[in-house]
Amino acid sequence: DSGLLPERASDDLEDIEHEMQVKRLSEALSTFHREPLGITPIIGYVIAKITEVRNLRMLIRAKETGIQNNDTIRRNLVMEHR
């Protein structure tokens, strides 16, 4: 037993998943500079585009459902931290 309440465990898993997505995006974008003539920049580009589409879909859903809290929206976007 981890001692976490089920809803808290769910929040922790969401945070972990979000951080993993951000890390994946960062790694994908860094491939453009490490190996510019290989296949990895193509894979990085595809991962970046998939992330962009997911972010756009999330923004559209937020607008459709009337979510006005910008902090909630920003927290759910997957973007590279700079």
Protein backbone atom coordinates (compact mmCIF):
# COMPACT_ATOMS: atom_id res chain seq x y z
CA ASP A 1 0.00 0.00 0.00
CA SER A 2 1.52 3.32 -1.06
CA GLY A 3 -0.66 5.33 1.32
CA LEU A 4 -2.02 7.50 -1.50
CA LEU A 5 -5.68 8.13 -1.98
CA PRO A 6 -6.93 6.88 -5.37
CA GLU A 7 -7.61 10.40 -6.71
CA ARG A 8 -4.16 11.58 -5.59
CA ALA A 9 -2.53 8.59 -7.25
CA SER A 10 -4.36 9.50 -10.44
CA ASP A 11 -3.03 13.07 -10.26
CA ASP A 12 0.50 11.76 -9.73
CA LEU A 13 0.20 9.45 -12.73
CA GLU A 14 -1.04 12.33 -14.88
CA ASP A 15 1.94 14.43 -13.80
CA ILE A 16 4.34 11.59 -14.56
CA GLU A 17 2.74 11.01 -17.96
CA HIS A 18 2.94 14.73 -18.78
CA GLU A 19 6.61 14.93 -17.80
CA MET A 20 7.36 11.86 -19.93
CA GLN A 21 5.66 13.50 -22.92
CA VAL A 22 7.66 16.70 -22.40
CA LYS A 23 10.89 14.67 -22.14
CA ARG A 24 10.02 12.77 -25.33
CA LEU A 25 9.40 16.05 -27.17
CA SER A 26 12.69 17.51 -25.89
CA GLU A 27 14.60 14.44 -27.03
CA ALA A 28 12.87 14.49 -30.41
CA LEU A 29 13.72 18.16 -30.96
CA SER A 30 17.33 17.66 -29.90
CA THR A 31 17.82 15.08 -32.68
CA PHE A 32 17.73 17.89 -35.25
CA HIS A 33 21.10 19.13 -33.96
CA ARG A 34 22.82 15.88 -33.05
CA GLU A 35 22.48 13.97 -36.30
CA PRO A 36 21.15 16.24 -39.06
CA LEU A 37 21.66 13.78 -41.94
CA GLY A 38 20.29 10.60 -40.37
CA ILE A 39 16.80 9.21 -39.91
CA THR A 40 16.43 10.46 -36.34
CA PRO A 41 15.52 14.04 -37.37
CA ILE A 42 12.63 12.59 -39.40
CA ILE A 43 11.43 10.63 -36.39
CA GLY A 44 11.86 13.75 -34.24
CA TYR A 45 9.84 15.79 -36.72
CA VAL A 46 7.01 13.23 -36.68
CA ILE A 47 6.96 13.20 -32.86
CA ALA A 48 6.90 17.02 -32.80
CA LYS A 49 3.99 17.10 -35.27
CA ILE A 50 2.02 14.48 -33.33
CA THR A 51 2.53 16.55 -30.17
CA GLU A 52 1.43 19.70 -32.00
CA VAL A 53 -1.77 18.03 -33.23
CA ARG A 54 -2.56 16.76 -29.71
CA ASN A 55 -2.01 20.25 -28.30
CA LEU A 56 -4.28 21.79 -30.94
CA ARG A 57 -7.00 19.22 -30.25
CA MET A 58 -6.75 19.95 -26.53
CA LEU A 59 -7.06 23.69 -27.18
CA ILE A 60 -10.12 23.13 -29.38
CA ARG A 61 -11.76 20.92 -26.72
CA ALA A 62 -11.02 23.55 -24.06
CA LYS A 63 -12.64 26.23 -26.22
CA GLU A 64 -15.67 24.03 -27.00
CA THR A 65 -16.24 23.19 -23.33
CA GLY A 66 -15.71 26.78 -22.22
CA ILE A 67 -12.60 26.31 -20.10
CA GLN A 68 -11.41 29.84 -19.38
CA ASN A 69 -8.60 29.10 -16.90
CA ASN A 70 -5.37 29.72 -18.81
CA ASP A 71 -3.28 28.02 -16.12
CA THR A 72 -5.25 24.79 -16.55
CA ILE A 73 -4.81 24.95 -20.31
CA ARG A 74 -1.06 25.69 -20.09
CA ARG A 75 -0.56 22.89 -17.57
CA ASN A 76 -2.07 20.39 -20.02
CA LEU A 77 -0.13 21.51 -23.09
CA VAL A 78 2.96 19.47 -23.90
CA MET A 79 5.72 21.97 -24.62
CA GLU A 80 9.46 21.90 -24.22
CA HIS A 81 10.56 23.80 -21.10
CA ARG A 82 13.05 26.53 -21.95
